[in-house]
XYZ file of C-alpha atoms in Angstrom:
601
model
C -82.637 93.075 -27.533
C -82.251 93.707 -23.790
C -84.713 96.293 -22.007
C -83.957 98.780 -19.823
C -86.611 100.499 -17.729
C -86.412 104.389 -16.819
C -87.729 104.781 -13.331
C -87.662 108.746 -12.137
C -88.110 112.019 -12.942
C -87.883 113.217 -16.483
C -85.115 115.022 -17.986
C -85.436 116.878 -20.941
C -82.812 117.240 -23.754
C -80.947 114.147 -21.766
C -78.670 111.699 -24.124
C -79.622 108.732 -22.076
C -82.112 107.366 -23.972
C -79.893 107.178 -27.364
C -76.929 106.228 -24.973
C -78.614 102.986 -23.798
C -79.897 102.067 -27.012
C -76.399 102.272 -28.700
C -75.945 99.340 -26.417
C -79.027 97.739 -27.336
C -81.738 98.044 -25.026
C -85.163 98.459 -25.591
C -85.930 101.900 -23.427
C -89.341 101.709 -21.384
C -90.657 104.399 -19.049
C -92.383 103.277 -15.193
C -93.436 105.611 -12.901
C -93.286 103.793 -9.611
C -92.090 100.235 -8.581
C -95.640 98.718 -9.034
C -95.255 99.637 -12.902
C -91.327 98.917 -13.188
C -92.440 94.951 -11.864
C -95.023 94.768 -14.043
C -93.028 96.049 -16.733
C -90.195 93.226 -15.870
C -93.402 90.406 -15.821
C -93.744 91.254 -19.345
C -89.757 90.877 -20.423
C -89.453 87.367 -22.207
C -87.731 85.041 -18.965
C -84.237 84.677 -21.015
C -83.883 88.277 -21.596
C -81.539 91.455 -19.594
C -83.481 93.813 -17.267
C -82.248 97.261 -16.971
C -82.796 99.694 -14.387
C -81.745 103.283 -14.811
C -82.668 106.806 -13.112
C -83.307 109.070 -16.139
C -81.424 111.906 -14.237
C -78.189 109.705 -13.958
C -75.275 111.809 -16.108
C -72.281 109.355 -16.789
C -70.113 108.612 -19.274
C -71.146 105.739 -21.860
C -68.591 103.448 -20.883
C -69.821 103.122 -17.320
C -73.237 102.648 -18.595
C -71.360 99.725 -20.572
C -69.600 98.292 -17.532
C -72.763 98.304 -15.157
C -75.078 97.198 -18.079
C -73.973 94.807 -20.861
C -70.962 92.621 -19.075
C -72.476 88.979 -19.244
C -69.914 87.849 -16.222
C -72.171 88.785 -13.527
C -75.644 87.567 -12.810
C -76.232 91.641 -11.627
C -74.044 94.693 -11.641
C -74.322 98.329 -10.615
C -73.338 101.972 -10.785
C -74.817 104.955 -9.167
C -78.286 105.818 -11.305
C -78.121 102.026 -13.495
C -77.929 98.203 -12.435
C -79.189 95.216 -14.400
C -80.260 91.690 -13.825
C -79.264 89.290 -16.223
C -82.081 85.852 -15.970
C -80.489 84.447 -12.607
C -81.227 87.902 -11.111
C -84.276 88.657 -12.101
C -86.038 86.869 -9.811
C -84.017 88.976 -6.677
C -85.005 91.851 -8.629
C -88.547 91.628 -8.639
C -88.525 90.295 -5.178
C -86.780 93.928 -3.827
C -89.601 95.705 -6.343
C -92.437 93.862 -4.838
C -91.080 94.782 -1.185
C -90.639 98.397 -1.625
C -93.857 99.854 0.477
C -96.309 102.011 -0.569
C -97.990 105.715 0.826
C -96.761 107.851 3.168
C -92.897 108.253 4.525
C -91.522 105.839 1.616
C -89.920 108.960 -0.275
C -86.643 107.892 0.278
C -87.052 104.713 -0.904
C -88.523 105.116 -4.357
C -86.647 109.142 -4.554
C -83.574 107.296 -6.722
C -84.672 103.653 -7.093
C -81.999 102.568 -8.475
C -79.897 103.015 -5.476
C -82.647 101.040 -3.348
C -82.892 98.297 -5.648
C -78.968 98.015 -5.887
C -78.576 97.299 -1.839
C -81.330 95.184 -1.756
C -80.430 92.704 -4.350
C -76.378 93.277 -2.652
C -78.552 91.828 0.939
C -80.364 88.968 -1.349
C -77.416 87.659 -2.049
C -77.754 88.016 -6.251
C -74.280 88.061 -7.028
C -74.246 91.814 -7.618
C -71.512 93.531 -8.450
C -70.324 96.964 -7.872
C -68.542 98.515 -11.152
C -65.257 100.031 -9.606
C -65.338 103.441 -11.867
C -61.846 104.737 -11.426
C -62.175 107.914 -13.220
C -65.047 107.219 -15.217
C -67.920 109.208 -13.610
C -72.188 107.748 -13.233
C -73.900 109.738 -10.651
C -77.951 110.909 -10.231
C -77.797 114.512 -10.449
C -80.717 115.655 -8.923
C -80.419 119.660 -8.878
C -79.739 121.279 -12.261
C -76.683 122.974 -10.601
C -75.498 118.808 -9.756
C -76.249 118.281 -13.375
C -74.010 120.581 -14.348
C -71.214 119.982 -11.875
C -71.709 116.320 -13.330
C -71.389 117.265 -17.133
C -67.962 119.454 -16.618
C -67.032 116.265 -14.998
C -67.675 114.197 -17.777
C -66.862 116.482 -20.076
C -62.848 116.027 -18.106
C -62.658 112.533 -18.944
C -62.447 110.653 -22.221
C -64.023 107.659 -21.717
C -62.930 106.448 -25.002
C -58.915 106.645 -23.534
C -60.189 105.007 -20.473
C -61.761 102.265 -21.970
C -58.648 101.515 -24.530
C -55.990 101.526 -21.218
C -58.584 99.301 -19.224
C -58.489 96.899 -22.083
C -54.617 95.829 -21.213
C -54.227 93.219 -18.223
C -53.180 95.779 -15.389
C -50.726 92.868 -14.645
C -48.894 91.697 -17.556
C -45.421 90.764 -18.192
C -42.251 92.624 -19.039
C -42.149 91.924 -22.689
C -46.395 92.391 -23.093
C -46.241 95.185 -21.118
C -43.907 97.001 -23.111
C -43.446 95.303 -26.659
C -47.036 94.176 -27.698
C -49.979 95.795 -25.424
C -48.971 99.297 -26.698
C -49.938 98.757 -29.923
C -52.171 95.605 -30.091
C -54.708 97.440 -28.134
C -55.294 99.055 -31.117
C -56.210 96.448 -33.548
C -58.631 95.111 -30.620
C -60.648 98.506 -31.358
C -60.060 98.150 -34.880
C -61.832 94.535 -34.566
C -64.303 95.822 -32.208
C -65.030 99.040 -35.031
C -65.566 95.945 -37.882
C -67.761 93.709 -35.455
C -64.969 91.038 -35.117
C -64.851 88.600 -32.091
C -62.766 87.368 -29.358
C -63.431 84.416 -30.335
C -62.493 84.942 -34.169
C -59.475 86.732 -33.260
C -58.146 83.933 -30.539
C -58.526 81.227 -33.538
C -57.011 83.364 -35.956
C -53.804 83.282 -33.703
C -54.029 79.594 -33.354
C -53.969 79.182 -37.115
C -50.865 81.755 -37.722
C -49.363 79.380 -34.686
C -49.818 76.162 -36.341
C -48.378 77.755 -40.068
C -45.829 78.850 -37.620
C -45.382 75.017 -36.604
C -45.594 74.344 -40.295
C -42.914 76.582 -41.193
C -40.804 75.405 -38.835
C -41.310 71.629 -39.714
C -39.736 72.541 -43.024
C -36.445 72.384 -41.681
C -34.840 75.284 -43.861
C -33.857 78.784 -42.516
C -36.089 80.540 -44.322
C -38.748 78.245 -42.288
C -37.535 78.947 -39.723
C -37.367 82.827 -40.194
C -41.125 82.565 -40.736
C -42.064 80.686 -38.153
C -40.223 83.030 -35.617
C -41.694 85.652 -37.132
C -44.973 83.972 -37.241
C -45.266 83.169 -33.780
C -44.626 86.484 -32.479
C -47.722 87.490 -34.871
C -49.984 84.386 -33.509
C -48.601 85.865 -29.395
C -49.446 89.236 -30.995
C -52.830 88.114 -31.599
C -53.253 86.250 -28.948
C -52.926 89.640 -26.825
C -55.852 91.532 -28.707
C -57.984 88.741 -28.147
C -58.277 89.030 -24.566
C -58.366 92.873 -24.939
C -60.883 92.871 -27.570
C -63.058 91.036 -25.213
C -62.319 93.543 -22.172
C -62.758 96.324 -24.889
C -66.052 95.735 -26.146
C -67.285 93.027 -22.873
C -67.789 90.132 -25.245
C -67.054 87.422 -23.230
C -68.518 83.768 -23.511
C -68.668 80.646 -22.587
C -66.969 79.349 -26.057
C -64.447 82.160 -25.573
C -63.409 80.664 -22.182
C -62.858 77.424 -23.574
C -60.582 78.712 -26.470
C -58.571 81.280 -24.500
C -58.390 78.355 -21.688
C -56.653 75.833 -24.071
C -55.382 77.145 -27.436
C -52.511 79.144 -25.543
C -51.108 75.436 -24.751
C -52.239 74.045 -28.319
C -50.088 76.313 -30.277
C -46.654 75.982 -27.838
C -46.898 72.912 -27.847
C -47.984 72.234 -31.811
C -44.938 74.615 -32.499
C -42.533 72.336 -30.042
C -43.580 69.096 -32.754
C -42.910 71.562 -35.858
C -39.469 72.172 -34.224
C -39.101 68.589 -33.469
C -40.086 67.708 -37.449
C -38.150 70.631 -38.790
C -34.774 69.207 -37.025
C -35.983 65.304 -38.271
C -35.559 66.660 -41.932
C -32.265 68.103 -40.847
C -30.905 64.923 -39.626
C -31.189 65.739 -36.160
C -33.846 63.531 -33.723
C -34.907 66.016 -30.764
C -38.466 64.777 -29.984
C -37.324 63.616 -26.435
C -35.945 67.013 -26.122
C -39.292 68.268 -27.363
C -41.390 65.553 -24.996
C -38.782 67.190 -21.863
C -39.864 70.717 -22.654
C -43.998 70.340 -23.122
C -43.539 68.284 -19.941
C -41.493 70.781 -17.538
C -43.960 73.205 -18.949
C -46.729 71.355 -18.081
C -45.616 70.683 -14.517
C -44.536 73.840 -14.184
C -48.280 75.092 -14.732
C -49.381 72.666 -12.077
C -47.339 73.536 -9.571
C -49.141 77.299 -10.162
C -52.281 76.093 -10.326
C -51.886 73.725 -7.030
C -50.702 76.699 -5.215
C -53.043 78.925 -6.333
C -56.441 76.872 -5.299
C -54.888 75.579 -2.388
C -54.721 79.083 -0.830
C -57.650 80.462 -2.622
C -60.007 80.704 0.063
C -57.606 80.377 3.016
C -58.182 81.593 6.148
C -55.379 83.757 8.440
C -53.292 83.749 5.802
C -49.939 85.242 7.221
C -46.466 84.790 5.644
C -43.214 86.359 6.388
C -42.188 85.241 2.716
C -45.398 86.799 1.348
C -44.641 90.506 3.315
C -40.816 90.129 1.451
C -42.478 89.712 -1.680
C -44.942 92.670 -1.227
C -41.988 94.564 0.144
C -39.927 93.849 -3.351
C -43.214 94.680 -5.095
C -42.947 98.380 -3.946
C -39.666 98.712 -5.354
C -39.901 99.123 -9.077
C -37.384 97.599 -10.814
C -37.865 94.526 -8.464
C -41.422 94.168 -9.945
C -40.273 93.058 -13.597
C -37.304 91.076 -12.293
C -39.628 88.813 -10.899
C -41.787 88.743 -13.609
C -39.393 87.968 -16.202
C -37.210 85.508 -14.423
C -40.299 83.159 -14.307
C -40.291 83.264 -18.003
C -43.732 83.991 -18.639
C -45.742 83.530 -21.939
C -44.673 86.857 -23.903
C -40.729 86.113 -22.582
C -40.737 83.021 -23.217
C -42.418 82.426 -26.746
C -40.008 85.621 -27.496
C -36.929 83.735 -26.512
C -38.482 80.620 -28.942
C -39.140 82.972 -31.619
C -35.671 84.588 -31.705
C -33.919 81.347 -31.220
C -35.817 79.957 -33.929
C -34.830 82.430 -36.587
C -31.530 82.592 -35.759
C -29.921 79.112 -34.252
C -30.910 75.481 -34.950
C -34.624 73.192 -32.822
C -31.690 71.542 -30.567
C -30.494 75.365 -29.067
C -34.080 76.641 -28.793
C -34.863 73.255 -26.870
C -31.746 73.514 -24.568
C -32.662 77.028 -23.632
C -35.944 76.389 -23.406
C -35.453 73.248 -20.571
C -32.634 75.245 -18.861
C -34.634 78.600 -18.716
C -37.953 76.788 -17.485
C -36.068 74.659 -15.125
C -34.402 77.863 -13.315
C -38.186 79.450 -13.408
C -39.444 76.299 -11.980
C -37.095 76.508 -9.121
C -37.769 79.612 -8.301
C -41.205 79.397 -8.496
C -41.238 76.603 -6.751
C -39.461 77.202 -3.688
C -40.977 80.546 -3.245
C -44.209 78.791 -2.742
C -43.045 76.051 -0.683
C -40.923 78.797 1.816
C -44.397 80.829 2.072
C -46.395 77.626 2.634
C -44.185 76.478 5.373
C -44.170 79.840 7.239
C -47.927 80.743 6.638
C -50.307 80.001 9.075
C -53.610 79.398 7.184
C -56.327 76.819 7.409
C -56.862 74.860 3.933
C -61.194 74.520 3.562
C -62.945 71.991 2.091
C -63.249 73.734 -1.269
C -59.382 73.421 -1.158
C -59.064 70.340 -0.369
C -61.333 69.319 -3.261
C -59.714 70.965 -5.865
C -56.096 69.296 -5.093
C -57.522 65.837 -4.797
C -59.525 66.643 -8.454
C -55.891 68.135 -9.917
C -54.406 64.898 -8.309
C -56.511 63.061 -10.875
C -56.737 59.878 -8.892
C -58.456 56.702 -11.183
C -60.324 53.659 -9.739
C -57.160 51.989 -8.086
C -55.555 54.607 -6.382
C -59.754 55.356 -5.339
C -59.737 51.738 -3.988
C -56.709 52.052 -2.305
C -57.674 55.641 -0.710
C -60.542 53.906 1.006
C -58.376 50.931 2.816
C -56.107 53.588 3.997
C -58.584 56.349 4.960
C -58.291 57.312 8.624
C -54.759 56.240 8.605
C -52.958 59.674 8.496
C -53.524 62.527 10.191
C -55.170 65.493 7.993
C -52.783 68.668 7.607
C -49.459 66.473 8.395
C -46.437 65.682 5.730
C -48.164 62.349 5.187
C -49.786 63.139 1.432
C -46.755 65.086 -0.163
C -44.145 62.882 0.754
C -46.194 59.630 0.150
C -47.194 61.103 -3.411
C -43.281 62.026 -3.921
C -41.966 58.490 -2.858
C -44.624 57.361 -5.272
C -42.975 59.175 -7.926
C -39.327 59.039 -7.222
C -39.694 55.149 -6.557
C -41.244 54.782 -10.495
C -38.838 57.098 -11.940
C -35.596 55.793 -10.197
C -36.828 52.313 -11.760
C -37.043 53.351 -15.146
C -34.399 55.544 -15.350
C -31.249 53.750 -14.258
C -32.633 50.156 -15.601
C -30.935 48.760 -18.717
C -34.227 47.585 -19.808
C -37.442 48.962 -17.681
C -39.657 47.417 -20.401
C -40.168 44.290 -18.463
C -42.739 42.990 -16.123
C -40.753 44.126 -12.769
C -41.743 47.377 -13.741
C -45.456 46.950 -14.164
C -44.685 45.663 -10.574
C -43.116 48.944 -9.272
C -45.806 50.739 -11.025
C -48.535 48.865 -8.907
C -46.263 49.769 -5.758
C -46.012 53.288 -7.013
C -50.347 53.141 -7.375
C -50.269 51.866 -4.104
C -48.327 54.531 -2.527
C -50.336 57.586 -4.723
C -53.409 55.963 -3.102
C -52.478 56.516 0.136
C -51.178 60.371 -0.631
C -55.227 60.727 -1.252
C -56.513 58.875 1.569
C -57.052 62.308 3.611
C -58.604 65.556 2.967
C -55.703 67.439 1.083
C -55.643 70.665 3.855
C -51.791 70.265 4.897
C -49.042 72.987 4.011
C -47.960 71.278 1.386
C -50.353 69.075 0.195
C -50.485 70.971 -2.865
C -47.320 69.122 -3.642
C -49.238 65.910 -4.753
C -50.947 67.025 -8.125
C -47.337 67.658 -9.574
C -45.325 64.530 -8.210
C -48.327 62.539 -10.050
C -48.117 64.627 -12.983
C -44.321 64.845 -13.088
C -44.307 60.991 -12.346
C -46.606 60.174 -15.205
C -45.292 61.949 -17.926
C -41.677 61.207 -17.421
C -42.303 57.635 -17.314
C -43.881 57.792 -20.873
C -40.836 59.489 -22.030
C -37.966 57.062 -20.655
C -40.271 53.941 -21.989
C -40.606 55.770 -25.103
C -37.244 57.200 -25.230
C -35.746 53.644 -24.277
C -37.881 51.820 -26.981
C -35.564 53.566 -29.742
C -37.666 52.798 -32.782
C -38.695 55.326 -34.946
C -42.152 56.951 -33.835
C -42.259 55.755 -30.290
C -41.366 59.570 -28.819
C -44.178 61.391 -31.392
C -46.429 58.586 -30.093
C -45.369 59.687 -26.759
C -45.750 63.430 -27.482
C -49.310 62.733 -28.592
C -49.932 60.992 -25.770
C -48.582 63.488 -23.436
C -50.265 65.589 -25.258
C -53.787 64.418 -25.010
C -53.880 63.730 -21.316
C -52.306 67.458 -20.721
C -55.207 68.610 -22.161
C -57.187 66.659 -19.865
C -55.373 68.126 -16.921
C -55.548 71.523 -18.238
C -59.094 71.304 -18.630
C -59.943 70.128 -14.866
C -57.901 73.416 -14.333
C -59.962 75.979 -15.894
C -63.232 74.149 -14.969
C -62.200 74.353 -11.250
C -61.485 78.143 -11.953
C -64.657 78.478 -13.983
C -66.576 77.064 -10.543
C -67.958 74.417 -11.678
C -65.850 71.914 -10.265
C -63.657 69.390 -12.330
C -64.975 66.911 -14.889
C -67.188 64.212 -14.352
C -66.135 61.333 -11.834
C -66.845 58.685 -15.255
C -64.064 60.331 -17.224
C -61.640 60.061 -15.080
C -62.457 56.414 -14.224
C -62.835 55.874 -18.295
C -59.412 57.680 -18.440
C -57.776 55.458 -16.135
C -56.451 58.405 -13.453
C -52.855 58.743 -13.151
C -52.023 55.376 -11.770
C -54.063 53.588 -14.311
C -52.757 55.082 -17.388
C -48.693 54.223 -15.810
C -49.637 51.158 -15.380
C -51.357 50.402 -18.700
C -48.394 52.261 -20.601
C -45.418 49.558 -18.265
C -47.552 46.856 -19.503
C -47.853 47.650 -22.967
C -43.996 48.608 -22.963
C -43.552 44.742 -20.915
C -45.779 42.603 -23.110
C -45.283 44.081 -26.724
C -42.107 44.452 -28.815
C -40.548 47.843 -29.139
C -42.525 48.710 -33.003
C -46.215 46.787 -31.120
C -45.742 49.698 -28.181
C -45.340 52.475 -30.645
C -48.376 51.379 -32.056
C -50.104 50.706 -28.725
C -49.147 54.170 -27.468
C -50.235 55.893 -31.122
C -53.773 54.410 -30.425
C -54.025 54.858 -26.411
C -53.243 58.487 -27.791
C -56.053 58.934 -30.181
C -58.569 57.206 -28.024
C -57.826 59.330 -25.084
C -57.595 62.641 -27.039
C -61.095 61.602 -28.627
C -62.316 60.624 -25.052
C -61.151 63.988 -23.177
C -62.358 66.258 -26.091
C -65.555 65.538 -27.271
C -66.185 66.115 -23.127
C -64.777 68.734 -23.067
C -66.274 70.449 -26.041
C -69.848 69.442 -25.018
C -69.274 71.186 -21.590
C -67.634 74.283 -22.921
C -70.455 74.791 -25.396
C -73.483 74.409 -22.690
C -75.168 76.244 -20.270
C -73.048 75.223 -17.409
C -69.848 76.726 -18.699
C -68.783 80.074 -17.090
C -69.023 83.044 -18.972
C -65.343 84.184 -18.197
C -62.113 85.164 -19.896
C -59.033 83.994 -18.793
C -57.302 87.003 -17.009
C -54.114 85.078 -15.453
C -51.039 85.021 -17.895
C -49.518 81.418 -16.360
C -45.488 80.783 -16.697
């Protein structure tokens, strides 16, 4: 039970009181600041503060927004802010400095309104609830009051709050296929006390019968695992609007919406993968090529995205195109649906699925994510190179934590440091001849299990280790987290691939697999703010050079059945290593209390 403390004039025959107890507070009355801060001394430490003018007229769901969402440490609307336990010591502060007598009418006349700017000056984290047409005002006349009901009265805060549940920017396919109706089975869950949370793992258990299904290898598998998967996307959908809906978001909610969307495409890839085994038909390296494009194409977003996340002067002739395209309508889902986002592209899958054989749906699904990569990708690289913006430290931090540098290419980084020159070509192109040097190697050798590759491998470490010997703050520095990522994976694949004994690619996938999840998780822990994992997991992981050069040297010293096994258990221990890290953070404190809003390719 929260509280929330009325500070004002009385109002008789008002709804307020039963309005703020529908969303569970504990109503108190306080005459003057003196008694509202002694009322908020009282309030168990771990516990909401509310502070409301009783004349405020609003509709419920603004009361909602201002006073139950957990994202914020404070939020406000005109007549009602709160103070969740990191605010409440900002709170009292602005109470206690609110003076006393004579002349301080103004200050104390709607309270509310004095305590919202001063904890907006203290720096609290407040935030402002943007209404749109949801009204929350102090009325103070009767004749305001009334002006302020009709208003109300206008508006159905019900339809409001079922529209605001949808992503306002969604893709073609969600937009106009699934939002429209699973909107309404996130207030059906909401009506029948469901979770997000229950909701986003019900969708990753239709997704993995889905994967079941398909691993079958009959039609009528894969029918139902088509049909299946559009039910687990489906789902998926009213998860995030179930928590937008009813403002239940969490810091286990964060985790699962952060990872399970990746669990269940890439589950369902293996299902295809086993479904077309039983059908005589070997497609795991096809399956390996398309969680691995996918994968790098997600980098490549989230590169870009926190290397200009706090730039400064950030001007872009490319950028004013793409605004200027964004004004013209049809333009808008064009380019939203040739990147082959989520709801397009686990529509194509699901289709395909039904109706052709695991080899087609892989084809299309390597040919359609490598023209979306493209795109994508040079997009970004034309707007970095025209852009004038200066990369901060923050920036530079994140890239160097995506780049996922271990303990050699560390050692290396500090010979080299002061050697380039910060904001140059220097890091991109060293981190790309660091790839392109390993994956020319294995690719056109007869036989790249052999100890001449663990050499190149040390030559490509040496090489990533200089890409990170400088602040990452150059146009394109946000290059170097996907040449590592691209160079890592691929390499596991051709080894694997070349091995050609049964079970080296699914030992591969798993593998693959496992340290994806690592990388996605760095991703939504930068997002969350708390920066990426701890330095000791990356060492114990090996970084991106370390785990290359382990997997050449298993691939040189064992025979072809010893490095399926090898890569089966570097698999397991590094998917036991990443998760059980990842579950203890996303289940404390220090996990962000925020739900994944971004819909990434």
């Amino acid at each position: 039970m929260s509280t929330a403390i009325l500070t004002g004039p009385p109002v008789a025959g008002s709804p307020l009181e039963a309005d703020l107890r529908t969303l569970g507070f504990d109503v108190r009355t306080a005459n003057d600041p003196a008694a509202a801060a002694e009322l908020i001394a009282a309030v168990p430490a771990q516990e909401r503060i509310a502070v409301v003018d009783p004349r405020f007229v609003g509709h419920l769901h603004a009361l909602r927004l201002a006073l139950t969402d957990p994202r914020f440490p404070a939020a406000a609307v005109p007549g009602a802010l709160t103070a969740q336990p990191a605010a409440r010591g900002a709170l009292t502060r602005a109470l206690g400095r609110i003076p006393v007598g004579a002349g301080t009418a103004h200050l104390t006349d709607v309270l509310t309104d004095t305590l919202t700017e001063a904890l907006d000056r203290d720096g609290a984290g407040l935030h402002r609830v943007e209404l749109g047409s949801l009204v929350a005002t102090v009325a103070l006349t009767p004749a305001r009051r009334e002006e302020a009901r009709e208003a109300v009265a206008a508006v159905d805060d019900e339809a409001v709050r079922l529209r605001t549940a949808v992503k306002s920017r969604d893709g073609f396919f969600t937009t106009h296929f699934i939002s429209p109706y699973s909107r309404y089975l996130a207030r059906w869950c909401a009506r029948r006390g469901l979770t997000p949370n229950q909701v986003t793992t019900a969708s990753l258990l239709t997704a993995l019968i889905a994967a079941g299904c398909a691993a079958t290898g009959t039609r009528g598998g894969f029918v139902a695992a088509g049909l299946l998967l559009l039910f687990s996307f489906f789902l998926d959908c009213t998860d995030g609007q179930l928590a937008r809906y009813s403002l239940q978001y969490s810091t286990m909610g964060a985790w699962l919406d952060a990872t399970f969307d990746r669990a269940k495409e890439y589950a369902y890839y293996a299902g295809l993968a086993l479904g077309a085994a039983r059908g005589g038909d070997d497609v795991w390296a096809l399956a390996l090529g398309a969680m691995v494009l996918q994968t790098c194409r997600h980098v490549v977003d989230f590169s870009f995205n926190e290397a200009n996340h706090d730039a400064a002067a950030n001007t872009s002739p490319t950028a004013a195109l793409s605004d200027k395209l964004d004004s013209v309508g049809w333009t808008v889902w064009v380019r939203r649906m040739i990147v082959l986002p989520i709801g397009e592209r686990w529509a194509m899958i699901a289709v395909l699925t039904a109706f052709t054989t695991p080899r087609i749906v892989f084809y299309a699904l390597l040919i359609g994510c490598a023209l979306a990569a493209c795109y994508t990708t040079a997009g970004r690289v034309l707007r970095s190179l025209t852009r004038r913006a200066r990369r901060t430290d923050r920036a530079a931090r994140a890239l160097a934590d995506l780049a996922d540098s271990g303990p050699l290419a560390e050692l290396i980084a500090a010979g080299a440091r002061g050697r380039g020159r910060t904001g140059s070509f220097l890091a991109p192109a060293m981190a790309f001849l660091s790839t392109a040097v390993l994956l020319v190697w294995v690719l056109f050798q007869d036989d790249p299990a052999s100890w001449l590759t663990v050499g190149i491998a040390a030559c490509s470490a040496l090489l990533a280790g200089a890409a990170v010997s400088r602040p990452l703050k150059g146009a394109l520095d946000w290059l170097v987290p996907p040449f590592f990522r691209a160079g890592e994976y691929v390499t596991i694949l051709v080894l694997a691939a070349r091995a050609d004994v049964p079970g080296a690619l699914p030992a591969a996938y798993g593998l693959v697999a496992a340290v994806a999840y690592h990388h996605y998780d760095t991703v939504y822990r930068i997002r969350g703010g708390t920066g990426a994992p701890p330095r000791w997991l990356v060492r114990a992981t090996g970084g991106h050079e370390g785990r290359v050069l382990a997997v050449t040297v298993l691939a040189a010293a064992l025979s072809p059945s010893g490095f399926t096994l090898a890569l089966t258990a570097l698999a397991v221990v590094l998917a036991l290593l990443v998760l059980v890290e990842s579950i203890r953070f996303w289940v404390s404190s220090q996990a962000p209390a925020v739900h994944d809003e971004g819909e990434p390719a």
